[in-house]
Amino acid sequence: MKNWNIFEITTELTPIHGVMMRGRIRKFALENEIELLTENASDVKNTVRFALHSEQEPNQVIDFIKTLITDSKVELVLEDIKNPVLSKLKVNKEERYSI
């Protein structure tokens, strides 16, 4: 099972929901053969998250995002997560659940 690192994209002024941000990131990843997940955050306003395999370098994706939205900030928020959920980060805390 692969581990994923989760990154958060935020901006000061530019809206990033409803502007096809996830689709653009996904298309970039497809064209560059990068395995990537992306989702709008439902727990934080105007935030998009993406995940890369933990052994993957994020620089190429981050550079692309910064060309799309100059006031964007990309931050690593969780590391080495198996089967990540991107919409709400608290869902990734395994200790919250029992089966």
PDB file of N, CA and C in Angstrom:
ATOM      1  N   MET A   1       0.845  -1.171   0.000  1.00  0.00           N
ATOM      2  CA  MET A   1       0.000   0.000   0.000  1.00  0.00           C
ATOM      3  C   MET A   1       0.897   1.243   0.000  1.00  0.00           C
ATOM      4  N   LYS A   2       0.568   2.197  -0.864  1.00  0.00           N
ATOM      5  CA  LYS A   2       1.390   3.394  -0.987  1.00  0.00           C
ATOM      6  C   LYS A   2       1.007   4.458   0.031  1.00  0.00           C
ATOM      7  N   ASN A   3       2.002   5.207   0.447  1.00  0.00           N
ATOM      8  CA  ASN A   3       1.781   6.348   1.328  1.00  0.00           C
ATOM      9  C   ASN A   3       1.702   7.615   0.483  1.00  0.00           C
ATOM     10  N   TRP A   4       0.879   8.542   0.919  1.00  0.00           N
ATOM     11  CA  TRP A   4       0.657   9.792   0.208  1.00  0.00           C
ATOM     12  C   TRP A   4       0.975  10.977   1.110  1.00  0.00           C
ATOM     13  N   ASN A   5       1.466  12.052   0.508  1.00  0.00           N
ATOM     14  CA  ASN A   5       1.620  13.333   1.193  1.00  0.00           C
ATOM     15  C   ASN A   5       0.519  14.258   0.699  1.00  0.00           C
ATOM     16  N   ILE A   6      -0.089  14.979   1.614  1.00  0.00           N
ATOM     17  CA  ILE A   6      -1.205  15.867   1.283  1.00  0.00           C
ATOM     18  C   ILE A   6      -0.747  17.315   1.373  1.00  0.00           C
ATOM     19  N   PHE A   7      -1.061  18.074   0.324  1.00  0.00           N
ATOM     20  CA  PHE A   7      -0.702  19.486   0.226  1.00  0.00           C
ATOM     21  C   PHE A   7      -1.973  20.321   0.153  1.00  0.00           C
ATOM     22  N   GLU A   8      -1.895  21.525   0.709  1.00  0.00           N
ATOM     23  CA  GLU A   8      -3.017  22.440   0.711  1.00  0.00           C
ATOM     24  C   GLU A   8      -2.665  23.678  -0.099  1.00  0.00           C
ATOM     25  N   ILE A   9      -3.568  24.067  -0.996  1.00  0.00           N
ATOM     26  CA  ILE A   9      -3.401  25.281  -1.793  1.00  0.00           C
ATOM     27  C   ILE A   9      -4.371  26.321  -1.251  1.00  0.00           C
ATOM     28  N   THR A  10      -3.845  27.475  -0.891  1.00  0.00           N
ATOM     29  CA  THR A  10      -4.668  28.594  -0.446  1.00  0.00           C
ATOM     30  C   THR A  10      -4.225  29.844  -1.200  1.00  0.00           C
ATOM     31  N   THR A  11      -5.062  30.869  -1.166  1.00  0.00           N
ATOM     32  CA  THR A  11      -4.729  32.145  -1.790  1.00  0.00           C
ATOM     33  C   THR A  11      -5.172  33.279  -0.882  1.00  0.00           C
ATOM     34  N   GLU A  12      -4.595  34.436  -1.106  1.00  0.00           N
ATOM     35  CA  GLU A  12      -5.010  35.631  -0.354  1.00  0.00           C
ATOM     36  C   GLU A  12      -6.310  36.192  -0.918  1.00  0.00           C
ATOM     37  N   LEU A  13      -6.390  36.342  -2.237  1.00  0.00           N
ATOM     38  CA  LEU A  13      -7.535  37.016  -2.856  1.00  0.00           C
ATOM     39  C   LEU A  13      -8.226  36.212  -3.951  1.00  0.00           C
ATOM     40  N   THR A  14      -7.494  35.403  -4.666  1.00  0.00           N
ATOM     41  CA  THR A  14      -8.026  34.710  -5.836  1.00  0.00           C
ATOM     42  C   THR A  14      -8.908  33.537  -5.440  1.00  0.00           C
ATOM     43  N   PRO A  15     -10.157  33.497  -5.951  1.00  0.00           N
ATOM     44  CA  PRO A  15     -10.999  32.328  -5.678  1.00  0.00           C
ATOM     45  C   PRO A  15     -10.442  31.098  -6.401  1.00  0.00           C
ATOM     46  N   ILE A  16     -10.447  29.954  -5.723  1.00  0.00           N
ATOM     47  CA  ILE A  16      -9.961  28.726  -6.363  1.00  0.00           C
ATOM     48  C   ILE A  16     -11.019  27.620  -6.384  1.00  0.00           C
ATOM     49  N   HIS A  17     -12.216  27.903  -5.894  1.00  0.00           N
ATOM     50  CA  HIS A  17     -13.344  26.983  -6.066  1.00  0.00           C
ATOM     51  C   HIS A  17     -14.203  27.537  -7.201  1.00  0.00           C
ATOM     52  N   GLY A  18     -14.727  26.656  -8.024  1.00  0.00           N
ATOM     53  CA  GLY A  18     -15.599  27.067  -9.111  1.00  0.00           C
ATOM     54  C   GLY A  18     -14.867  27.630 -10.322  1.00  0.00           C
ATOM     55  N   VAL A  19     -13.550  27.415 -10.408  1.00  0.00           N
ATOM     56  CA  VAL A  19     -12.759  27.929 -11.535  1.00  0.00           C
ATOM     57  C   VAL A  19     -11.971  26.807 -12.218  1.00  0.00           C
ATOM     58  N   MET A  20     -12.409  25.581 -12.025  1.00  0.00           N
ATOM     59  CA  MET A  20     -11.777  24.394 -12.627  1.00  0.00           C
ATOM     60  C   MET A  20     -10.334  24.186 -12.177  1.00  0.00           C
ATOM     61  N   MET A  21     -10.018  24.608 -10.983  1.00  0.00           N
ATOM     62  CA  MET A  21      -8.657  24.441 -10.456  1.00  0.00           C
ATOM     63  C   MET A  21      -8.275  22.960 -10.376  1.00  0.00           C
ATOM     64  N   ARG A  22      -9.149  22.138  -9.807  1.00  0.00           N
ATOM     65  CA  ARG A  22      -8.849  20.707  -9.680  1.00  0.00           C
ATOM     66  C   ARG A  22      -8.637  20.062 -11.035  1.00  0.00           C
ATOM     67  N   GLY A  23      -9.475  20.419 -11.996  1.00  0.00           N
ATOM     68  CA  GLY A  23      -9.359  19.846 -13.338  1.00  0.00           C
ATOM     69  C   GLY A  23      -8.065  20.234 -14.024  1.00  0.00           C
ATOM     70  N   ARG A  24      -7.638  21.469 -13.833  1.00  0.00           N
ATOM     71  CA  ARG A  24      -6.379  21.917 -14.433  1.00  0.00           C
ATOM     72  C   ARG A  24      -5.187  21.184 -13.824  1.00  0.00           C
ATOM     73  N   ILE A  25      -5.214  21.020 -12.519  1.00  0.00           N
ATOM     74  CA  ILE A  25      -4.127  20.292 -11.845  1.00  0.00           C
ATOM     75  C   ILE A  25      -4.121  18.837 -12.307  1.00  0.00           C
ATOM     76  N   ARG A  26      -5.310  18.248 -12.390  1.00  0.00           N
ATOM     77  CA  ARG A  26      -5.420  16.855 -12.828  1.00  0.00           C
ATOM     78  C   ARG A  26      -4.901  16.689 -14.254  1.00  0.00           C
ATOM     79  N   LYS A  27      -5.295  17.598 -15.154  1.00  0.00           N
ATOM     80  CA  LYS A  27      -4.835  17.504 -16.539  1.00  0.00           C
ATOM     81  C   LYS A  27      -3.311  17.637 -16.623  1.00  0.00           C
ATOM     82  N   PHE A  28      -2.739  18.568 -15.851  1.00  0.00           N
ATOM     83  CA  PHE A  28      -1.291  18.725 -15.808  1.00  0.00           C
ATOM     84  C   PHE A  28      -0.640  17.418 -15.363  1.00  0.00           C
ATOM     85  N   ALA A  29      -1.195  16.803 -14.331  1.00  0.00           N
ATOM     86  CA  ALA A  29      -0.647  15.539 -13.823  1.00  0.00           C
ATOM     87  C   ALA A  29      -0.750  14.436 -14.878  1.00  0.00           C
ATOM     88  N   LEU A  30      -1.872  14.352 -15.560  1.00  0.00           N
ATOM     89  CA  LEU A  30      -2.033  13.338 -16.606  1.00  0.00           C
ATOM     90  C   LEU A  30      -1.017  13.530 -17.719  1.00  0.00           C
ATOM     91  N   GLU A  31      -0.858  14.778 -18.174  1.00  0.00           N
ATOM     92  CA  GLU A  31       0.075  15.057 -19.267  1.00  0.00           C
ATOM     93  C   GLU A  31       1.532  14.798 -18.879  1.00  0.00           C
ATOM     94  N   ASN A  32       1.830  14.883 -17.579  1.00  0.00           N
ATOM     95  CA  ASN A  32       3.197  14.685 -17.099  1.00  0.00           C
ATOM     96  C   ASN A  32       3.381  13.350 -16.385  1.00  0.00           C
ATOM     97  N   GLU A  33       2.380  12.466 -16.514  1.00  0.00           N
ATOM     98  CA  GLU A  33       2.416  11.124 -15.926  1.00  0.00           C
ATOM     99  C   GLU A  33       2.754  11.149 -14.434  1.00  0.00           C
ATOM    100  N   ILE A  34       2.043  12.013 -13.711  1.00  0.00           N
ATOM    101  CA  ILE A  34       2.195  12.140 -12.261  1.00  0.00           C
ATOM    102  C   ILE A  34       0.934  11.571 -11.618  1.00  0.00           C
ATOM    103  N   GLU A  35       1.102  10.595 -10.713  1.00  0.00           N
ATOM    104  CA  GLU A  35      -0.057  10.085  -9.975  1.00  0.00           C
ATOM    105  C   GLU A  35      -0.417  11.101  -8.911  1.00  0.00           C
ATOM    106  N   LEU A  36      -1.636  11.615  -8.987  1.00  0.00           N
ATOM    107  CA  LEU A  36      -2.049  12.715  -8.135  1.00  0.00           C
ATOM    108  C   LEU A  36      -3.531  12.599  -7.851  1.00  0.00           C
ATOM    109  N   LEU A  37      -3.927  12.942  -6.646  1.00  0.00           N
ATOM    110  CA  LEU A  37      -5.332  13.074  -6.273  1.00  0.00           C
ATOM    111  C   LEU A  37      -5.579  14.544  -5.976  1.00  0.00           C
ATOM    112  N   THR A  38      -6.783  15.049  -6.250  1.00  0.00           N
ATOM    113  CA  THR A  38      -7.088  16.438  -5.914  1.00  0.00           C
ATOM    114  C   THR A  38      -8.556  16.565  -5.532  1.00  0.00           C
ATOM    115  N   GLU A  39      -8.832  17.493  -4.602  1.00  0.00           N
ATOM    116  CA  GLU A  39     -10.197  17.681  -4.117  1.00  0.00           C
ATOM    117  C   GLU A  39     -10.321  19.061  -3.485  1.00  0.00           C
ATOM    118  N   ASN A  40     -11.522  19.635  -3.567  1.00  0.00           N
ATOM    119  CA  ASN A  40     -11.787  20.860  -2.822  1.00  0.00           C
ATOM    120  C   ASN A  40     -11.901  20.504  -1.343  1.00  0.00           C
ATOM    121  N   ALA A  41     -11.376  21.355  -0.496  1.00  0.00           N
ATOM    122  CA  ALA A  41     -11.530  21.155   0.947  1.00  0.00           C
ATOM    123  C   ALA A  41     -12.953  21.548   1.334  1.00  0.00           C
ATOM    124  N   SER A  42     -13.597  20.733   2.135  1.00  0.00           N
ATOM    125  CA  SER A  42     -14.940  21.082   2.612  1.00  0.00           C
ATOM    126  C   SER A  42     -14.888  21.633   4.034  1.00  0.00           C
ATOM    127  N   ASP A  43     -13.719  21.563   4.653  1.00  0.00           N
ATOM    128  CA  ASP A  43     -13.578  22.030   6.034  1.00  0.00           C
ATOM    129  C   ASP A  43     -12.851  23.375   6.142  1.00  0.00           C
ATOM    130  N   VAL A  44     -12.355  23.906   5.018  1.00  0.00           N
ATOM    131  CA  VAL A  44     -11.656  25.196   5.004  1.00  0.00           C
ATOM    132  C   VAL A  44     -12.088  25.928   3.729  1.00  0.00           C
ATOM    133  N   LYS A  45     -12.444  27.200   3.865  1.00  0.00           N
ATOM    134  CA  LYS A  45     -12.887  27.977   2.700  1.00  0.00           C
ATOM    135  C   LYS A  45     -11.753  28.213   1.708  1.00  0.00           C
ATOM    136  N   ASN A  46     -12.122  28.254   0.432  1.00  0.00           N
ATOM    137  CA  ASN A  46     -11.209  28.615  -0.649  1.00  0.00           C
ATOM    138  C   ASN A  46      -9.878  27.858  -0.584  1.00  0.00           C
ATOM    139  N   THR A  47      -9.984  26.555  -0.405  1.00  0.00           N
ATOM    140  CA  THR A  47      -8.798  25.706  -0.292  1.00  0.00           C
ATOM    141  C   THR A  47      -8.980  24.478  -1.168  1.00  0.00           C
ATOM    142  N   VAL A  48      -7.930  24.136  -1.895  1.00  0.00           N
ATOM    143  CA  VAL A  48      -7.889  22.919  -2.692  1.00  0.00           C
ATOM    144  C   VAL A  48      -6.735  22.082  -2.159  1.00  0.00           C
ATOM    145  N   ARG A  49      -6.949  20.784  -2.079  1.00  0.00           N
ATOM    146  CA  ARG A  49      -5.880  19.888  -1.624  1.00  0.00           C
ATOM    147  C   ARG A  49      -5.508  18.935  -2.747  1.00  0.00           C
ATOM    148  N   PHE A  50      -4.244  18.541  -2.734  1.00  0.00           N
ATOM    149  CA  PHE A  50      -3.815  17.482  -3.642  1.00  0.00           C
ATOM    150  C   PHE A  50      -2.878  16.567  -2.881  1.00  0.00           C
ATOM    151  N   ALA A  51      -2.776  15.344  -3.369  1.00  0.00           N
ATOM    152  CA  ALA A  51      -1.907  14.351  -2.731  1.00  0.00           C
ATOM    153  C   ALA A  51      -1.022  13.713  -3.793  1.00  0.00           C
ATOM    154  N   LEU A  52       0.214  13.470  -3.394  1.00  0.00           N
ATOM    155  CA  LEU A  52       1.206  12.785  -4.225  1.00  0.00           C
ATOM    156  C   LEU A  52       1.766  11.624  -3.424  1.00  0.00           C
ATOM    157  N   HIS A  53       2.232  10.591  -4.125  1.00  0.00           N
ATOM    158  CA  HIS A  53       2.927   9.510  -3.417  1.00  0.00           C
ATOM    159  C   HIS A  53       4.078  10.128  -2.635  1.00  0.00           C
ATOM    160  N   SER A  54       4.319   9.621  -1.463  1.00  0.00           N
ATOM    161  CA  SER A  54       5.326  10.249  -0.592  1.00  0.00           C
ATOM    162  C   SER A  54       6.733  10.240  -1.169  1.00  0.00           C
ATOM    163  N   GLU A  55       7.024   9.334  -2.110  1.00  0.00           N
ATOM    164  CA  GLU A  55       8.369   9.344  -2.705  1.00  0.00           C
ATOM    165  C   GLU A  55       8.475  10.332  -3.872  1.00  0.00           C
ATOM    166  N   GLN A  56       7.373  10.932  -4.255  1.00  0.00           N
ATOM    167  CA  GLN A  56       7.355  11.881  -5.373  1.00  0.00           C
ATOM    168  C   GLN A  56       7.718  13.287  -4.916  1.00  0.00           C
ATOM    169  N   GLU A  57       8.502  13.971  -5.719  1.00  0.00           N
ATOM    170  CA  GLU A  57       8.833  15.367  -5.444  1.00  0.00           C
ATOM    171  C   GLU A  57       7.669  16.253  -5.898  1.00  0.00           C
ATOM    172  N   PRO A  58       7.242  17.210  -5.097  1.00  0.00           N
ATOM    173  CA  PRO A  58       6.092  18.040  -5.456  1.00  0.00           C
ATOM    174  C   PRO A  58       6.433  19.276  -6.292  1.00  0.00           C
ATOM    175  N   ASN A  59       7.711  19.566  -6.503  1.00  0.00           N
ATOM    176  CA  ASN A  59       8.105  20.849  -7.103  1.00  0.00           C
ATOM    177  C   ASN A  59       7.456  21.123  -8.451  1.00  0.00           C
ATOM    178  N   GLN A  60       7.371  20.136  -9.317  1.00  0.00           N
ATOM    179  CA  GLN A  60       6.803  20.336 -10.645  1.00  0.00           C
ATOM    180  C   GLN A  60       5.328  20.765 -10.544  1.00  0.00           C
ATOM    181  N   VAL A  61       4.580  20.135  -9.656  1.00  0.00           N
ATOM    182  CA  VAL A  61       3.166  20.464  -9.467  1.00  0.00           C
ATOM    183  C   VAL A  61       3.033  21.849  -8.833  1.00  0.00           C
ATOM    184  N   ILE A  62       3.831  22.121  -7.820  1.00  0.00           N
ATOM    185  CA  ILE A  62       3.779  23.423  -7.137  1.00  0.00           C
ATOM    186  C   ILE A  62       4.120  24.550  -8.106  1.00  0.00           C
ATOM    187  N   ASP A  63       5.134  24.368  -8.914  1.00  0.00           N
ATOM    188  CA  ASP A  63       5.505  25.392  -9.901  1.00  0.00           C
ATOM    189  C   ASP A  63       4.360  25.647 -10.876  1.00  0.00           C
ATOM    190  N   PHE A  64       3.690  24.586 -11.312  1.00  0.00           N
ATOM    191  CA  PHE A  64       2.549  24.741 -12.216  1.00  0.00           C
ATOM    192  C   PHE A  64       1.436  25.541 -11.544  1.00  0.00           C
ATOM    193  N   ILE A  65       1.122  25.209 -10.304  1.00  0.00           N
ATOM    194  CA  ILE A  65       0.061  25.916  -9.574  1.00  0.00           C
ATOM    195  C   ILE A  65       0.391  27.398  -9.463  1.00  0.00           C
ATOM    196  N   LYS A  66       1.643  27.708  -9.179  1.00  0.00           N
ATOM    197  CA  LYS A  66       2.043  29.109  -9.033  1.00  0.00           C
ATOM    198  C   LYS A  66       1.982  29.869 -10.366  1.00  0.00           C
ATOM    199  N   THR A  67       2.103  29.174 -11.497  1.00  0.00           N
ATOM    200  CA  THR A  67       1.925  29.856 -12.788  1.00  0.00           C
ATOM    201  C   THR A  67       0.455  30.149 -13.045  1.00  0.00           C
ATOM    202  N   LEU A  68      -0.437  29.303 -12.526  1.00  0.00           N
ATOM    203  CA  LEU A  68      -1.874  29.534 -12.685  1.00  0.00           C
ATOM    204  C   LEU A  68      -2.370  30.657 -11.783  1.00  0.00           C
ATOM    205  N   ILE A  69      -1.931  30.630 -10.540  1.00  0.00           N
ATOM    206  CA  ILE A  69      -2.426  31.579  -9.534  1.00  0.00           C
ATOM    207  C   ILE A  69      -1.228  32.127  -8.769  1.00  0.00           C
ATOM    208  N   THR A  70      -0.879  33.350  -9.083  1.00  0.00           N
ATOM    209  CA  THR A  70       0.357  33.928  -8.542  1.00  0.00           C
ATOM    210  C   THR A  70       0.317  34.164  -7.034  1.00  0.00           C
ATOM    211  N   ASP A  71      -0.866  34.355  -6.456  1.00  0.00           N
ATOM    212  CA  ASP A  71      -0.922  34.583  -5.011  1.00  0.00           C
ATOM    213  C   ASP A  71      -1.184  33.290  -4.224  1.00  0.00           C
ATOM    214  N   SER A  72      -0.946  32.143  -4.880  1.00  0.00           N
ATOM    215  CA  SER A  72      -1.186  30.862  -4.207  1.00  0.00           C
ATOM    216  C   SER A  72      -0.049  30.521  -3.251  1.00  0.00           C
ATOM    217  N   LYS A  73      -0.436  29.817  -2.200  1.00  0.00           N
ATOM    218  CA  LYS A  73       0.518  29.280  -1.229  1.00  0.00           C
ATOM    219  C   LYS A  73       0.252  27.777  -1.169  1.00  0.00           C
ATOM    220  N   VAL A  74       1.294  26.966  -1.290  1.00  0.00           N
ATOM    221  CA  VAL A  74       1.156  25.508  -1.244  1.00  0.00           C
ATOM    222  C   VAL A  74       1.941  25.012  -0.042  1.00  0.00           C
ATOM    223  N   GLU A  75       1.251  24.263   0.804  1.00  0.00           N
ATOM    224  CA  GLU A  75       1.868  23.808   2.053  1.00  0.00           C
ATOM    225  C   GLU A  75       1.609  22.319   2.253  1.00  0.00           C
ATOM    226  N   LEU A  76       2.641  21.594   2.652  1.00  0.00           N
ATOM    227  CA  LEU A  76       2.509  20.187   3.032  1.00  0.00           C
ATOM    228  C   LEU A  76       1.787  20.139   4.375  1.00  0.00           C
ATOM    229  N   VAL A  77       0.649  19.421   4.443  1.00  0.00           N
ATOM    230  CA  VAL A  77      -0.128  19.403   5.679  1.00  0.00           C
ATOM    231  C   VAL A  77      -0.155  18.038   6.367  1.00  0.00           C
ATOM    232  N   LEU A  78      -0.019  16.946   5.616  1.00  0.00           N
ATOM    233  CA  LEU A  78       0.051  15.600   6.210  1.00  0.00           C
ATOM    234  C   LEU A  78       1.009  14.744   5.398  1.00  0.00           C
ATOM    235  N   GLU A  79       1.743  13.882   6.079  1.00  0.00           N
ATOM    236  CA  GLU A  79       2.718  13.018   5.411  1.00  0.00           C
ATOM    237  C   GLU A  79       2.416  11.550   5.674  1.00  0.00           C
ATOM    238  N   ASP A  80       2.761  10.723   4.689  1.00  0.00           N
ATOM    239  CA  ASP A  80       2.700   9.265   4.794  1.00  0.00           C
ATOM    240  C   ASP A  80       1.326   8.747   5.217  1.00  0.00           C
ATOM    241  N   ILE A  81       0.304   9.167   4.489  1.00  0.00           N
ATOM    242  CA  ILE A  81      -1.071   8.751   4.754  1.00  0.00           C
ATOM    243  C   ILE A  81      -1.460   7.667   3.751  1.00  0.00           C
ATOM    244  N   LYS A  82      -2.024   6.589   4.248  1.00  0.00           N
ATOM    245  CA  LYS A  82      -2.524   5.524   3.373  1.00  0.00           C
ATOM    246  C   LYS A  82      -3.986   5.827   3.033  1.00  0.00           C
ATOM    247  N   ASN A  83      -4.377   5.624   1.769  1.00  0.00           N
ATOM    248  CA  ASN A  83      -5.759   5.855   1.324  1.00  0.00           C
ATOM    249  C   ASN A  83      -6.308   7.196   1.807  1.00  0.00           C
ATOM    250  N   PRO A  84      -5.707   8.302   1.399  1.00  0.00           N
ATOM    251  CA  PRO A  84      -6.090   9.600   1.959  1.00  0.00           C
ATOM    252  C   PRO A  84      -7.480  10.081   1.532  1.00  0.00           C
ATOM    253  N   VAL A  85      -8.100  10.816   2.438  1.00  0.00           N
ATOM    254  CA  VAL A  85      -9.316  11.578   2.155  1.00  0.00           C
ATOM    255  C   VAL A  85      -8.886  13.035   2.159  1.00  0.00           C
ATOM    256  N   LEU A  86      -9.174  13.752   1.091  1.00  0.00           N
ATOM    257  CA  LEU A  86      -8.670  15.120   0.956  1.00  0.00           C
ATOM    258  C   LEU A  86      -9.682  16.179   1.369  1.00  0.00           C
ATOM    259  N   SER A  87     -10.970  15.876   1.336  1.00  0.00           N
ATOM    260  CA  SER A  87     -11.971  16.907   1.616  1.00  0.00           C
ATOM    261  C   SER A  87     -11.972  17.349   3.074  1.00  0.00           C
ATOM    262  N   LYS A  88     -11.720  16.425   3.992  1.00  0.00           N
ATOM    263  CA  LYS A  88     -11.638  16.742   5.426  1.00  0.00           C
ATOM    264  C   LYS A  88     -10.435  15.997   6.001  1.00  0.00           C
ATOM    265  N   LEU A  89      -9.462  16.737   6.478  1.00  0.00           N
ATOM    266  CA  LEU A  89      -8.226  16.109   6.957  1.00  0.00           C
ATOM    267  C   LEU A  89      -8.439  15.236   8.187  1.00  0.00           C
ATOM    268  N   LYS A  90      -9.364  15.576   9.051  1.00  0.00           N
ATOM    269  CA  LYS A  90      -9.543  14.795  10.278  1.00  0.00           C
ATOM    270  C   LYS A  90      -9.963  13.353   9.993  1.00  0.00           C
ATOM    271  N   VAL A  91     -10.511  13.094   8.823  1.00  0.00           N
ATOM    272  CA  VAL A  91     -10.910  11.731   8.463  1.00  0.00           C
ATOM    273  C   VAL A  91      -9.696  10.817   8.358  1.00  0.00           C
ATOM    274  N   ASN A  92      -8.512  11.362   8.125  1.00  0.00           N
ATOM    275  CA  ASN A  92      -7.298  10.571   7.969  1.00  0.00           C
ATOM    276  C   ASN A  92      -6.691  10.089   9.288  1.00  0.00           C
ATOM    277  N   LYS A  93      -7.275  10.459  10.401  1.00  0.00           N
ATOM    278  CA  LYS A  93      -6.751  10.018  11.705  1.00  0.00           C
ATOM    279  C   LYS A  93      -7.370   8.655  12.034  1.00  0.00           C
ATOM    280  N   GLU A  94      -6.561   7.620  11.826  1.00  0.00           N
ATOM    281  CA  GLU A  94      -7.049   6.251  11.998  1.00  0.00           C
ATOM    282  C   GLU A  94      -7.583   5.977  13.395  1.00  0.00           C
ATOM    283  N   GLU A  95      -7.016   6.629  14.398  1.00  0.00           N
ATOM    284  CA  GLU A  95      -7.421   6.376  15.779  1.00  0.00           C
ATOM    285  C   GLU A  95      -8.850   6.848  16.072  1.00  0.00           C
ATOM    286  N   ARG A  96      -9.462   7.591  15.175  1.00  0.00           N
ATOM    287  CA  ARG A  96     -10.821   8.073  15.353  1.00  0.00           C
ATOM    288  C   ARG A  96     -11.851   6.958  15.169  1.00  0.00           C
ATOM    289  N   TYR A  97     -11.472   5.866  14.538  1.00  0.00           N
ATOM    290  CA  TYR A  97     -12.428   4.865  14.107  1.00  0.00           C
ATOM    291  C   TYR A  97     -12.124   3.491  14.680  1.00  0.00           C
ATOM    292  N   SER A  98     -13.194   2.723  14.820  1.00  0.00           N
ATOM    293  CA  SER A  98     -13.042   1.309  15.154  1.00  0.00           C
ATOM    294  C   SER A  98     -13.936   0.516  14.215  1.00  0.00           C
ATOM    295  N   ILE A  99     -13.553  -0.733  13.951  1.00  0.00           N
ATOM    296  CA  ILE A  99     -14.383  -1.580  13.103  1.00  0.00           C
ATOM    297  C   ILE A  99     -14.661  -2.905  13.788  1.00  0.00           C
TER     298      ILE A  99
END
